[in-house]
Amino acid sequence: MKKVVKFGGSSLASAEQFKKVGNIIHADAERKFVVPSAPGKRDSKDTKVTDMLYACYALAEADQDFRAELQAIRTRYQEIIDGLELSLSLDQEFEIIAKNFREKAGSNYAASRGEYLNGIIMAEYLGYTFIDAAEVIFFDEKGEFDGEKTNEVLSTRLADCEAAVVPGFYGAMPDGSVKTFSRGGSDITGSIVSKAVKADVYENWTDVSGFLIADPRIIDHPEAIDVITYRELRELAYMGATVLHEDAIFPVRQQGIPINIRNTNAPEDNGTWIVGSTCQKPRYVITGIAGKKGFCSVNIEKDMMNSEIGFGRRVLQAFEDSGISFEHVPSGIDTMTVFVHQDEFMHKEQKVVAAIHRLAEPDSIEIESDLALIAVVGRGMKSTRGTAGRIFSALAHNNVNVKMIDQGSSELNIIIGVANEDFETAIRAIYDIFVIAQL
Ligand code: ASP
């Protein structure tokens, strides 16, 4: 068995956290490939090293004195080194970083140093080989991740290693300059490394015991999900559930490598398994609930619309022409509603409305704002009658008016539109009926 282990920022925020990570790695001889993030927050008032680096580099770019800010970053690493009783010195590394900052190496380079330096410390602490991600992870000319080249180079390089540390979050452009993924991108690196070594499992260690059924800011101590499929996760992640970077699924999904989300502060917990498919019945009919506020609906009416071929295309063309992506398009006999992100749509609304009039000649157009969408996701819904009925009666009992319902034929999720102000009540009502009532 080969395991790739990725540790998030809070798992590596201090020497104390590093020691927990060391214990986890040493507890299992199969944990040979390690992907660290940069040191995160030690407590809620703390600042992530990545954010300190961005701020420090902003000064450098504005030709201002950044020495104090860089020294504060250096102190964070030195505390870790001292706490681990390592004899490692990062003096030379910091000299290079200061020089590159003065020469304006770019904010991507700056941010990537968080993972780079943490990787050096981690490799020293574990006695593993350090591999700079800029030598093995590549982006193409357009700045898109180059999966093919990366897999070729990385798999060859790792085949020669017993045990290695590859820092997360960054890689190199064709000209050799450093480029980062979007924030939280170390998850993607973990997935890429898992694919390259053909791992049996990709363990993603964070500060929660897995994916939760609902947002803990809305539901008090929600239950964790034991097993979730990639598809279910995609639906939930898209609707705002965070734990894992959205793009982290793709490299491992292609290879059928499961992801196990684990808690560094509670390693005895099983966490959540993210798998391709499973015969394991979910504990509850629904696997998870997630949602987002801030949508607008554009309701278009036209008599006899149902028999007018191309009507839908013409309406959507109006959105496409303004560069607006749509979320959902529920329709009736003579109506069609397009759900869009309010902040994207707001500034272009009149342009889009005019285009719909011109292209599709509707009878009327009505816009409603401040709507929220909630996704109730679960592979268990497929084989269970009455799921929709239970959702809507729970909402009715809690005085939530449902503005839109959308269920794909995959029966994997039901999307519900409600007013922004009903969002939390709706999620609580759904959680109560499917989870609390089953306990
Ligand atoms: N350190 C980066 C961030 O804060 C990447 C990561 O942690 O995954 O976004």
Tab-separated table of C-alpha atoms and ligand atoms in Angstrom:
chain	number	residue	atom	x	y	z
A	1	MET	CA	0.000	0.000	0.000
A	2	LYS	CA	1.118	3.515	-0.794
A	3	LYS	CA	-0.381	6.512	0.917
A	4	VAL	CA	-0.040	10.170	0.054
A	5	VAL	CA	-0.628	12.435	3.029
A	6	LYS	CA	-1.437	16.105	2.663
A	7	PHE	CA	-1.492	18.350	5.724
A	8	GLY	CA	-3.362	21.644	5.782
A	9	GLY	CA	-2.113	24.911	7.254
A	10	SER	CA	-3.650	24.520	10.700
A	11	SER	CA	-2.008	21.071	10.976
A	12	LEU	CA	1.379	22.748	10.484
A	13	ALA	CA	0.879	26.081	12.192
A	14	SER	CA	3.365	25.454	15.044
A	15	ALA	CA	6.036	23.035	16.265
A	16	GLU	CA	3.401	21.395	18.427
A	17	GLN	CA	1.222	20.727	15.376
A	18	PHE	CA	4.268	19.505	13.410
A	19	LYS	CA	4.889	16.930	16.132
A	20	LYS	CA	1.336	15.615	15.813
A	21	VAL	CA	1.926	15.318	12.079
A	22	GLY	CA	5.220	13.494	12.698
A	23	ASN	CA	3.424	11.015	14.956
A	24	ILE	CA	0.733	10.407	12.350
A	25	ILE	CA	3.318	9.758	9.633
A	26	HIS	CA	5.426	7.485	11.823
A	27	ALA	CA	2.376	5.520	12.925
A	28	ASP	CA	2.019	4.059	9.426
A	29	ALA	CA	4.973	2.940	7.316
A	30	GLU	CA	2.912	3.425	4.162
A	31	ARG	CA	2.760	7.206	4.602
A	32	LYS	CA	5.727	7.914	2.364
A	33	PHE	CA	4.720	10.907	0.273
A	34	VAL	CA	3.941	14.102	2.112
A	35	VAL	CA	2.410	17.331	0.790
A	36	PRO	CA	2.502	20.222	3.268
A	37	SER	CA	0.655	23.542	3.190
A	38	ALA	CA	2.178	26.724	4.591
A	39	PRO	CA	1.781	27.348	8.334
A	40	GLY	CA	-1.801	28.430	8.973
A	41	LYS	CA	-3.451	30.126	11.916
A	42	ARG	CA	-2.450	29.071	15.434
A	43	ASP	CA	-5.647	30.590	16.805
A	44	SER	CA	-8.569	32.509	15.382
A	45	LYS	CA	-6.788	35.892	15.623
A	46	ASP	CA	-3.608	34.692	13.948
A	47	THR	CA	-2.602	35.324	10.308
A	48	LYS	CA	-1.754	32.585	7.815
A	49	VAL	CA	1.819	32.735	6.528
A	50	THR	CA	0.439	32.835	2.960
A	51	ASP	CA	-1.425	36.043	3.798
A	52	MET	CA	1.675	37.485	5.482
A	53	LEU	CA	3.638	36.750	2.303
A	54	TYR	CA	1.075	38.445	0.070
A	55	ALA	CA	1.098	41.524	2.333
A	56	CYS	CA	4.875	41.601	2.524
A	57	TYR	CA	5.254	41.315	-1.224
A	58	ALA	CA	2.716	44.107	-1.793
A	59	LEU	CA	5.135	46.414	0.053
A	60	ALA	CA	8.058	45.193	-2.020
A	61	GLU	CA	6.135	45.812	-5.194
A	62	ALA	CA	5.318	49.360	-4.063
A	63	ASP	CA	9.051	49.934	-3.394
A	64	GLN	CA	8.409	50.198	0.335
A	65	ASP	CA	10.436	48.773	3.176
A	66	PHE	CA	9.309	45.160	3.748
A	67	ARG	CA	12.028	44.037	6.150
A	68	ALA	CA	9.895	43.972	9.289
A	69	GLU	CA	7.160	41.975	7.561
A	70	LEU	CA	9.644	39.453	6.193
A	71	GLN	CA	11.255	39.178	9.620
A	72	ALA	CA	7.854	38.326	11.143
A	73	ILE	CA	7.504	35.463	8.637
A	74	ARG	CA	11.013	34.308	9.407
A	75	THR	CA	10.202	34.272	13.115
A	76	ARG	CA	7.242	31.966	12.493
A	77	TYR	CA	9.471	29.420	10.763
A	78	GLN	CA	12.253	29.814	13.316
A	79	GLU	CA	9.813	29.027	16.134
A	80	ILE	CA	8.885	25.804	14.373
A	81	ILE	CA	12.533	24.876	13.770
A	82	ASP	CA	13.447	25.595	17.407
A	83	GLY	CA	10.397	23.764	18.747
A	84	LEU	CA	11.372	20.689	16.726
A	85	GLU	CA	14.990	21.031	17.865
A	86	LEU	CA	16.310	20.958	14.327
A	87	SER	CA	19.685	22.433	13.415
A	88	LEU	CA	18.362	23.623	10.051
A	89	SER	CA	19.059	27.231	9.040
A	90	LEU	CA	16.846	29.102	6.592
A	91	ASP	CA	19.191	32.161	6.483
A	92	GLN	CA	20.258	31.573	2.931
A	93	GLU	CA	16.700	30.890	1.771
A	94	PHE	CA	15.515	34.166	3.292
A	95	GLU	CA	18.340	36.072	1.622
A	96	ILE	CA	17.251	34.682	-1.736
A	97	ILE	CA	13.606	35.491	-1.002
A	98	ALA	CA	14.449	39.100	0.003
A	99	LYS	CA	16.481	39.543	-3.173
A	100	ASN	CA	13.694	38.119	-5.340
A	101	PHE	CA	11.148	40.352	-3.614
A	102	ARG	CA	13.310	43.389	-4.367
A	103	GLU	CA	13.530	42.243	-7.981
A	104	LYS	CA	9.740	41.865	-8.043
A	105	ALA	CA	9.493	38.160	-8.708
A	106	GLY	CA	5.690	38.353	-8.527
A	107	SER	CA	2.986	37.613	-5.971
A	108	ASN	CA	2.704	33.965	-7.084
A	109	TYR	CA	6.357	33.432	-6.265
A	110	ALA	CA	5.889	35.256	-2.950
A	111	ALA	CA	2.891	33.193	-1.852
A	112	SER	CA	4.519	29.911	-2.871
A	113	ARG	CA	7.399	30.441	-0.412
A	114	GLY	CA	5.054	29.506	2.436
A	115	GLU	CA	4.776	25.915	1.231
A	116	TYR	CA	8.342	25.818	-0.081
A	117	LEU	CA	9.895	26.651	3.308
A	118	ASN	CA	7.500	24.428	5.223
A	119	GLY	CA	8.429	21.604	2.854
A	120	ILE	CA	12.129	22.066	3.619
A	121	ILE	CA	11.447	21.909	7.375
A	122	MET	CA	9.147	18.902	6.989
A	123	ALA	CA	11.706	16.975	4.898
A	124	GLU	CA	14.421	17.684	7.469
A	125	TYR	CA	12.150	16.688	10.346
A	126	LEU	CA	11.112	13.397	8.748
A	127	GLY	CA	14.397	12.588	7.013
A	128	TYR	CA	12.558	12.445	3.652
A	129	THR	CA	13.788	13.801	0.303
A	130	PHE	CA	12.686	17.364	-0.490
A	131	ILE	CA	11.413	17.912	-4.040
A	132	ASP	CA	10.735	21.504	-5.127
A	133	ALA	CA	7.273	21.541	-6.725
A	134	ALA	CA	8.568	23.977	-9.376
A	135	GLU	CA	10.644	21.101	-10.787
A	136	VAL	CA	7.797	18.613	-11.076
A	137	ILE	CA	4.454	20.428	-11.396
A	138	PHE	CA	3.777	22.372	-14.576
A	139	PHE	CA	1.412	24.897	-16.057
A	140	ASP	CA	1.050	25.592	-19.784
A	141	GLU	CA	1.448	28.908	-21.647
A	142	LYS	CA	-2.112	29.864	-20.762
A	143	GLY	CA	-1.508	29.215	-17.079
A	144	GLU	CA	-3.628	26.037	-17.078
A	145	PHE	CA	-2.356	23.060	-15.126
A	146	ASP	CA	-0.497	20.694	-17.495
A	147	GLY	CA	-1.541	17.282	-16.184
A	148	GLU	CA	0.217	15.203	-18.800
A	149	LYS	CA	3.666	16.723	-18.505
A	150	THR	CA	3.384	16.852	-14.730
A	151	ASN	CA	2.449	13.205	-14.439
A	152	GLU	CA	5.308	12.147	-16.682
A	153	VAL	CA	7.984	14.110	-14.830
A	154	LEU	CA	6.591	13.639	-11.328
A	155	SER	CA	6.018	9.896	-11.579
A	156	THR	CA	9.559	9.345	-12.881
A	157	ARG	CA	11.029	11.510	-10.157
A	158	LEU	CA	9.050	9.877	-7.362
A	159	ALA	CA	9.782	6.364	-8.614
A	160	ASP	CA	13.377	6.943	-7.478
A	161	CYS	CA	12.350	8.071	-4.009
A	162	GLU	CA	11.751	5.952	-0.957
A	163	ALA	CA	10.003	8.805	0.777
A	164	ALA	CA	9.532	12.424	-0.287
A	165	VAL	CA	8.071	15.791	0.614
A	166	VAL	CA	6.538	17.832	-2.230
A	167	PRO	CA	5.298	21.270	-1.111
A	168	GLY	CA	1.727	22.069	-2.077
A	169	PHE	CA	0.104	24.994	-3.889
A	170	TYR	CA	2.561	25.783	-6.701
A	171	GLY	CA	4.383	24.686	-9.809
A	172	ALA	CA	6.200	26.313	-12.713
A	173	MET	CA	5.237	28.065	-15.935
A	174	PRO	CA	6.986	27.060	-19.186
A	175	ASP	CA	9.487	29.926	-18.635
A	176	GLY	CA	10.349	28.539	-15.194
A	177	SER	CA	8.588	31.252	-13.206
A	178	VAL	CA	6.542	30.099	-10.221
A	179	LYS	CA	2.777	29.920	-10.446
A	180	THR	CA	0.329	28.982	-7.694
A	181	PHE	CA	-3.028	27.279	-7.887
A	182	SER	CA	-5.960	29.218	-6.441
A	183	ARG	CA	-6.193	29.509	-2.647
A	184	GLY	CA	-6.364	26.193	-0.842
A	185	GLY	CA	-4.524	24.635	-3.803
A	186	SER	CA	-2.286	22.309	-1.780
A	187	ASP	CA	-5.227	19.906	-1.915
A	188	ILE	CA	-4.721	19.777	-5.676
A	189	THR	CA	-1.007	19.033	-5.278
A	190	GLY	CA	-1.880	16.134	-2.960
A	191	SER	CA	-4.181	14.740	-5.590
A	192	ILE	CA	-1.578	15.150	-8.354
A	193	VAL	CA	1.073	13.373	-6.271
A	194	SER	CA	-1.396	10.565	-5.486
A	195	LYS	CA	-1.987	10.033	-9.160
A	196	ALA	CA	1.740	10.096	-9.970
A	197	VAL	CA	2.639	7.408	-7.418
A	198	LYS	CA	-0.559	5.449	-8.086
A	199	ALA	CA	-1.418	5.683	-4.418
A	200	ASP	CA	-3.920	3.380	-2.774
A	201	VAL	CA	-5.315	6.274	-0.798
A	202	TYR	CA	-4.939	10.031	-0.650
A	203	GLU	CA	-5.181	11.099	2.983
A	204	ASN	CA	-6.056	14.748	3.390
A	205	TRP	CA	-5.404	15.825	6.986
A	206	THR	CA	-7.169	18.931	8.230
A	207	ASP	CA	-8.732	20.273	11.420
A	208	VAL	CA	-12.174	18.648	11.192
A	209	SER	CA	-13.106	14.986	11.374
A	210	GLY	CA	-14.345	14.852	7.820
A	211	PHE	CA	-17.004	16.371	5.698
A	212	LEU	CA	-20.007	17.473	7.707
A	213	ILE	CA	-23.589	16.880	6.637
A	214	ALA	CA	-24.314	20.602	6.919
A	215	ASP	CA	-22.515	23.871	7.594
A	216	PRO	CA	-21.541	24.034	11.306
A	217	ARG	CA	-22.213	27.789	11.263
A	218	ILE	CA	-25.879	26.955	10.703
A	219	ILE	CA	-26.269	23.573	12.418
A	220	ASP	CA	-24.811	23.055	15.859
A	221	HIS	CA	-22.335	20.141	15.760
A	222	PRO	CA	-23.578	18.472	12.604
A	223	GLU	CA	-22.780	14.812	12.039
A	224	ALA	CA	-19.846	13.883	9.810
A	225	ILE	CA	-20.330	11.965	6.555
A	226	ASP	CA	-18.726	8.476	6.561
A	227	VAL	CA	-18.670	7.823	2.827
A	228	ILE	CA	-19.456	10.185	-0.032
A	229	THR	CA	-19.042	9.698	-3.763
A	230	TYR	CA	-17.046	12.111	-5.945
A	231	ARG	CA	-20.263	13.116	-7.682
A	232	GLU	CA	-22.062	13.887	-4.464
A	233	LEU	CA	-19.078	15.848	-3.281
A	234	ARG	CA	-18.985	17.865	-6.493
A	235	GLU	CA	-22.599	18.861	-5.988
A	236	LEU	CA	-22.003	19.899	-2.377
A	237	ALA	CA	-18.697	21.632	-3.047
A	238	TYR	CA	-20.208	23.583	-5.894
A	239	MET	CA	-22.900	24.766	-3.527
A	240	GLY	CA	-20.361	26.133	-1.121
A	241	ALA	CA	-19.408	23.240	1.168
A	242	THR	CA	-15.688	23.639	1.758
A	243	VAL	CA	-13.072	21.301	3.183
A	244	LEU	CA	-11.384	20.227	0.008
A	245	HIS	CA	-10.467	22.374	-3.012
A	246	GLU	CA	-12.968	21.681	-5.799
A	247	ASP	CA	-10.277	20.833	-8.369
A	248	ALA	CA	-8.603	18.317	-6.072
A	249	ILE	CA	-11.039	15.637	-7.087
A	250	PHE	CA	-10.092	15.335	-10.755
A	251	PRO	CA	-6.587	13.756	-10.757
A	252	VAL	CA	-7.533	11.022	-8.271
A	253	ARG	CA	-10.973	10.455	-9.711
A	254	GLN	CA	-9.453	9.452	-13.039
A	255	GLN	CA	-7.483	6.744	-11.235
A	256	GLY	CA	-10.187	5.654	-8.812
A	257	ILE	CA	-8.026	6.595	-5.816
A	258	PRO	CA	-10.155	7.266	-2.729
A	259	ILE	CA	-9.616	10.385	-0.621
A	260	ASN	CA	-9.780	10.076	3.138
A	261	ILE	CA	-10.372	13.364	4.982
A	262	ARG	CA	-8.840	13.092	8.475
A	263	ASN	CA	-8.377	15.250	11.554
A	264	THR	CA	-4.790	15.911	12.703
A	265	ASN	CA	-6.125	16.808	16.136
A	266	ALA	CA	-8.197	13.593	16.398
A	267	PRO	CA	-6.313	10.948	14.377
A	268	GLU	CA	-8.394	8.168	15.919
A	269	ASP	CA	-11.487	9.377	14.009
A	270	ASN	CA	-12.154	7.608	10.712
A	271	GLY	CA	-13.008	10.830	8.895
A	272	THR	CA	-14.792	10.856	5.552
A	273	TRP	CA	-14.055	8.573	2.620
A	274	ILE	CA	-14.563	10.093	-0.813
A	275	VAL	CA	-14.933	7.279	-3.330
A	276	GLY	CA	-15.856	6.620	-6.950
A	277	SER	CA	-18.786	4.428	-6.091
A	278	THR	CA	-19.807	2.330	-3.164
A	279	CYS	CA	-22.309	-0.292	-2.159
A	280	GLN	CA	-22.277	1.095	1.365
A	281	LYS	CA	-25.673	2.444	2.235
A	282	PRO	CA	-25.527	5.999	3.520
A	283	ARG	CA	-26.497	6.366	7.172
A	284	TYR	CA	-29.259	8.780	6.232
A	285	VAL	CA	-31.285	9.179	3.045
A	286	ILE	CA	-29.420	12.372	2.358
A	287	THR	CA	-25.646	12.595	2.320
A	288	GLY	CA	-25.356	16.342	2.764
A	289	ILE	CA	-26.956	19.765	2.474
A	290	ALA	CA	-25.249	22.891	1.170
A	291	GLY	CA	-26.357	26.160	-0.271
A	292	LYS	CA	-25.521	29.662	-1.318
A	293	LYS	CA	-27.198	33.005	-1.059
A	294	GLY	CA	-27.166	35.816	-3.581
A	295	PHE	CA	-29.031	34.614	-6.650
A	296	CYS	CA	-31.485	36.371	-8.986
A	297	SER	CA	-34.207	34.776	-11.013
A	298	VAL	CA	-35.180	36.100	-14.415
A	299	ASN	CA	-38.632	34.874	-15.234
A	300	ILE	CA	-39.580	35.024	-18.914
A	301	GLU	CA	-43.160	34.512	-20.078
A	302	LYS	CA	-44.459	33.973	-23.553
A	303	ASP	CA	-47.712	32.391	-24.655
A	304	MET	CA	-47.190	29.188	-26.644
A	305	MET	CA	-43.525	29.159	-25.713
A	306	ASN	CA	-43.644	25.384	-25.427
A	307	SER	CA	-44.124	24.966	-29.168
A	308	GLU	CA	-41.609	27.585	-30.269
A	309	ILE	CA	-38.491	25.720	-31.291
A	310	GLY	CA	-35.278	27.470	-30.268
A	311	PHE	CA	-36.879	29.740	-27.662
A	312	GLY	CA	-34.678	28.446	-24.832
A	313	ARG	CA	-31.555	28.809	-26.919
A	314	ARG	CA	-32.395	32.395	-27.809
A	315	VAL	CA	-32.986	33.311	-24.169
A	316	LEU	CA	-29.750	31.714	-23.038
A	317	GLN	CA	-27.930	33.408	-25.902
A	318	ALA	CA	-28.779	36.755	-24.287
A	319	PHE	CA	-26.970	35.635	-21.113
A	320	GLU	CA	-24.042	34.177	-23.013
A	321	ASP	CA	-23.561	37.380	-25.006
A	322	SER	CA	-23.078	39.260	-21.737
A	323	GLY	CA	-20.686	36.635	-20.392
A	324	ILE	CA	-23.060	35.456	-17.657
A	325	SER	CA	-23.250	31.825	-16.682
A	326	PHE	CA	-26.581	30.449	-15.509
A	327	GLU	CA	-27.160	28.100	-12.598
A	328	HIS	CA	-30.552	26.526	-13.206
A	329	VAL	CA	-33.301	26.843	-15.759
A	330	PRO	CA	-36.592	25.458	-14.514
A	331	SER	CA	-39.405	25.897	-17.030
A	332	GLY	CA	-43.172	25.645	-17.359
A	333	ILE	CA	-45.502	25.585	-20.351
A	334	ASP	CA	-45.307	29.300	-21.050
A	335	THR	CA	-42.528	30.313	-18.669
A	336	MET	CA	-38.861	29.828	-18.334
A	337	THR	CA	-36.797	30.997	-15.378
A	338	VAL	CA	-33.072	31.537	-15.429
A	339	PHE	CA	-31.172	31.590	-12.126
A	340	VAL	CA	-27.982	33.642	-12.123
A	341	HIS	CA	-25.504	34.991	-9.565
A	342	GLN	CA	-26.746	38.356	-8.439
A	343	ASP	CA	-23.323	40.019	-8.266
A	344	GLU	CA	-22.471	38.921	-11.813
A	345	PHE	CA	-25.846	39.865	-13.219
A	346	MET	CA	-26.569	43.139	-11.412
A	347	HIS	CA	-24.450	45.429	-13.563
A	348	LYS	CA	-25.516	43.855	-16.805
A	349	GLU	CA	-29.191	43.304	-16.083
A	350	GLN	CA	-30.672	45.879	-18.492
A	351	LYS	CA	-28.362	44.785	-21.278
A	352	VAL	CA	-29.493	41.175	-20.822
A	353	VAL	CA	-33.171	42.103	-20.594
A	354	ALA	CA	-32.914	44.131	-23.801
A	355	ALA	CA	-31.180	41.220	-25.519
A	356	ILE	CA	-33.882	38.764	-24.414
A	357	HIS	CA	-36.524	41.110	-25.819
A	358	ARG	CA	-34.648	41.417	-29.079
A	359	LEU	CA	-33.796	37.732	-29.506
A	360	ALA	CA	-36.826	35.938	-28.059
A	361	GLU	CA	-39.658	38.515	-28.119
A	362	PRO	CA	-41.256	37.422	-24.821
A	363	ASP	CA	-44.551	38.789	-23.432
A	364	SER	CA	-42.980	39.797	-20.144
A	365	ILE	CA	-39.832	39.539	-18.075
A	366	GLU	CA	-39.748	39.721	-14.290
A	367	ILE	CA	-36.655	39.791	-12.118
A	368	GLU	CA	-36.531	38.709	-8.507
A	369	SER	CA	-33.449	39.208	-6.348
A	370	ASP	CA	-32.024	38.026	-3.000
A	371	LEU	CA	-32.699	34.350	-3.482
A	372	ALA	CA	-30.800	31.412	-2.060
A	373	LEU	CA	-30.306	27.969	-3.563
A	374	ILE	CA	-30.049	24.875	-1.401
A	375	ALA	CA	-28.838	21.509	-2.668
A	376	VAL	CA	-30.004	18.397	-0.861
A	377	VAL	CA	-27.644	15.704	-2.091
A	378	GLY	CA	-27.688	11.966	-1.610
A	379	ARG	CA	-27.216	8.751	-3.551
A	380	GLY	CA	-29.723	7.248	-1.100
A	381	MET	CA	-32.547	9.304	-2.613
A	382	LYS	CA	-32.599	7.148	-5.703
A	383	SER	CA	-34.046	4.175	-3.962
A	384	THR	CA	-36.185	5.985	-1.419
A	385	ARG	CA	-39.703	7.151	-2.020
A	386	GLY	CA	-40.998	10.330	-0.486
A	387	THR	CA	-37.735	12.272	-0.113
A	388	ALA	CA	-39.073	15.321	-1.921
A	389	GLY	CA	-42.318	15.055	0.038
A	390	ARG	CA	-40.448	15.084	3.332
A	391	ILE	CA	-38.319	18.059	2.321
A	392	PHE	CA	-41.283	20.164	1.294
A	393	SER	CA	-43.463	19.311	4.250
A	394	ALA	CA	-40.540	20.178	6.577
A	395	LEU	CA	-40.164	23.522	4.807
A	396	ALA	CA	-43.904	24.199	4.961
A	397	HIS	CA	-43.972	23.447	8.685
A	398	ASN	CA	-41.242	26.011	9.161
A	399	ASN	CA	-43.064	28.633	7.096
A	400	VAL	CA	-40.501	28.620	4.309
A	401	ASN	CA	-41.909	29.462	0.929
A	402	VAL	CA	-40.326	27.419	-1.874
A	403	LYS	CA	-39.671	29.507	-4.969
A	404	MET	CA	-38.066	26.901	-7.178
A	405	ILE	CA	-37.555	23.147	-7.300
A	406	ASP	CA	-35.146	21.367	-9.594
A	407	GLN	CA	-34.397	17.669	-9.527
A	408	GLY	CA	-32.070	16.170	-12.078
A	409	SER	CA	-33.011	12.798	-13.484
A	410	SER	CA	-29.928	11.335	-11.794
A	411	GLU	CA	-31.945	11.668	-8.562
A	412	LEU	CA	-28.717	12.587	-6.863
A	413	ASN	CA	-29.838	15.996	-5.730
A	414	ILE	CA	-32.789	18.273	-5.304
A	415	ILE	CA	-32.196	22.005	-5.639
A	416	ILE	CA	-34.547	24.318	-3.832
A	417	GLY	CA	-34.798	28.085	-4.247
A	418	VAL	CA	-35.917	30.157	-1.236
A	419	ALA	CA	-35.638	33.789	-0.164
A	420	ASN	CA	-32.218	34.709	1.271
A	421	GLU	CA	-33.793	35.366	4.665
A	422	ASP	CA	-35.255	31.834	4.802
A	423	PHE	CA	-31.929	30.187	4.001
A	424	GLU	CA	-30.831	29.150	7.503
A	425	THR	CA	-34.347	28.120	8.593
A	426	ALA	CA	-34.690	25.944	5.499
A	427	ILE	CA	-31.362	24.174	6.083
A	428	ARG	CA	-32.226	23.542	9.741
A	429	ALA	CA	-35.634	22.154	8.777
A	430	ILE	CA	-34.124	19.745	6.249
A	431	TYR	CA	-31.367	18.638	8.639
A	432	ASP	CA	-33.900	18.050	11.402
A	433	ILE	CA	-36.185	15.883	9.326
A	434	PHE	CA	-33.472	13.686	7.798
A	435	VAL	CA	-30.854	13.530	10.547
A	436	ILE	CA	-32.200	14.530	13.949
A	437	ALA	CA	-35.476	12.657	13.432
A	438	GLN	CA	-33.475	9.497	12.537
A	439	LEU	CA	-31.103	9.553	15.502
B	1	ASP	N1	-1.314	28.180	1.664
B	1	ASP	C1	-2.248	28.330	0.586
B	1	ASP	C2	-3.471	29.084	1.048
B	1	ASP	O1	-3.506	29.590	2.155
B	1	ASP	C3	-2.573	27.031	-0.067
B	1	ASP	C4	-3.109	25.956	0.849
B	1	ASP	O2	-3.022	26.075	2.059
B	1	ASP	O3	-3.638	24.984	0.330
B	1	ASP	O4	-4.412	29.206	0.302
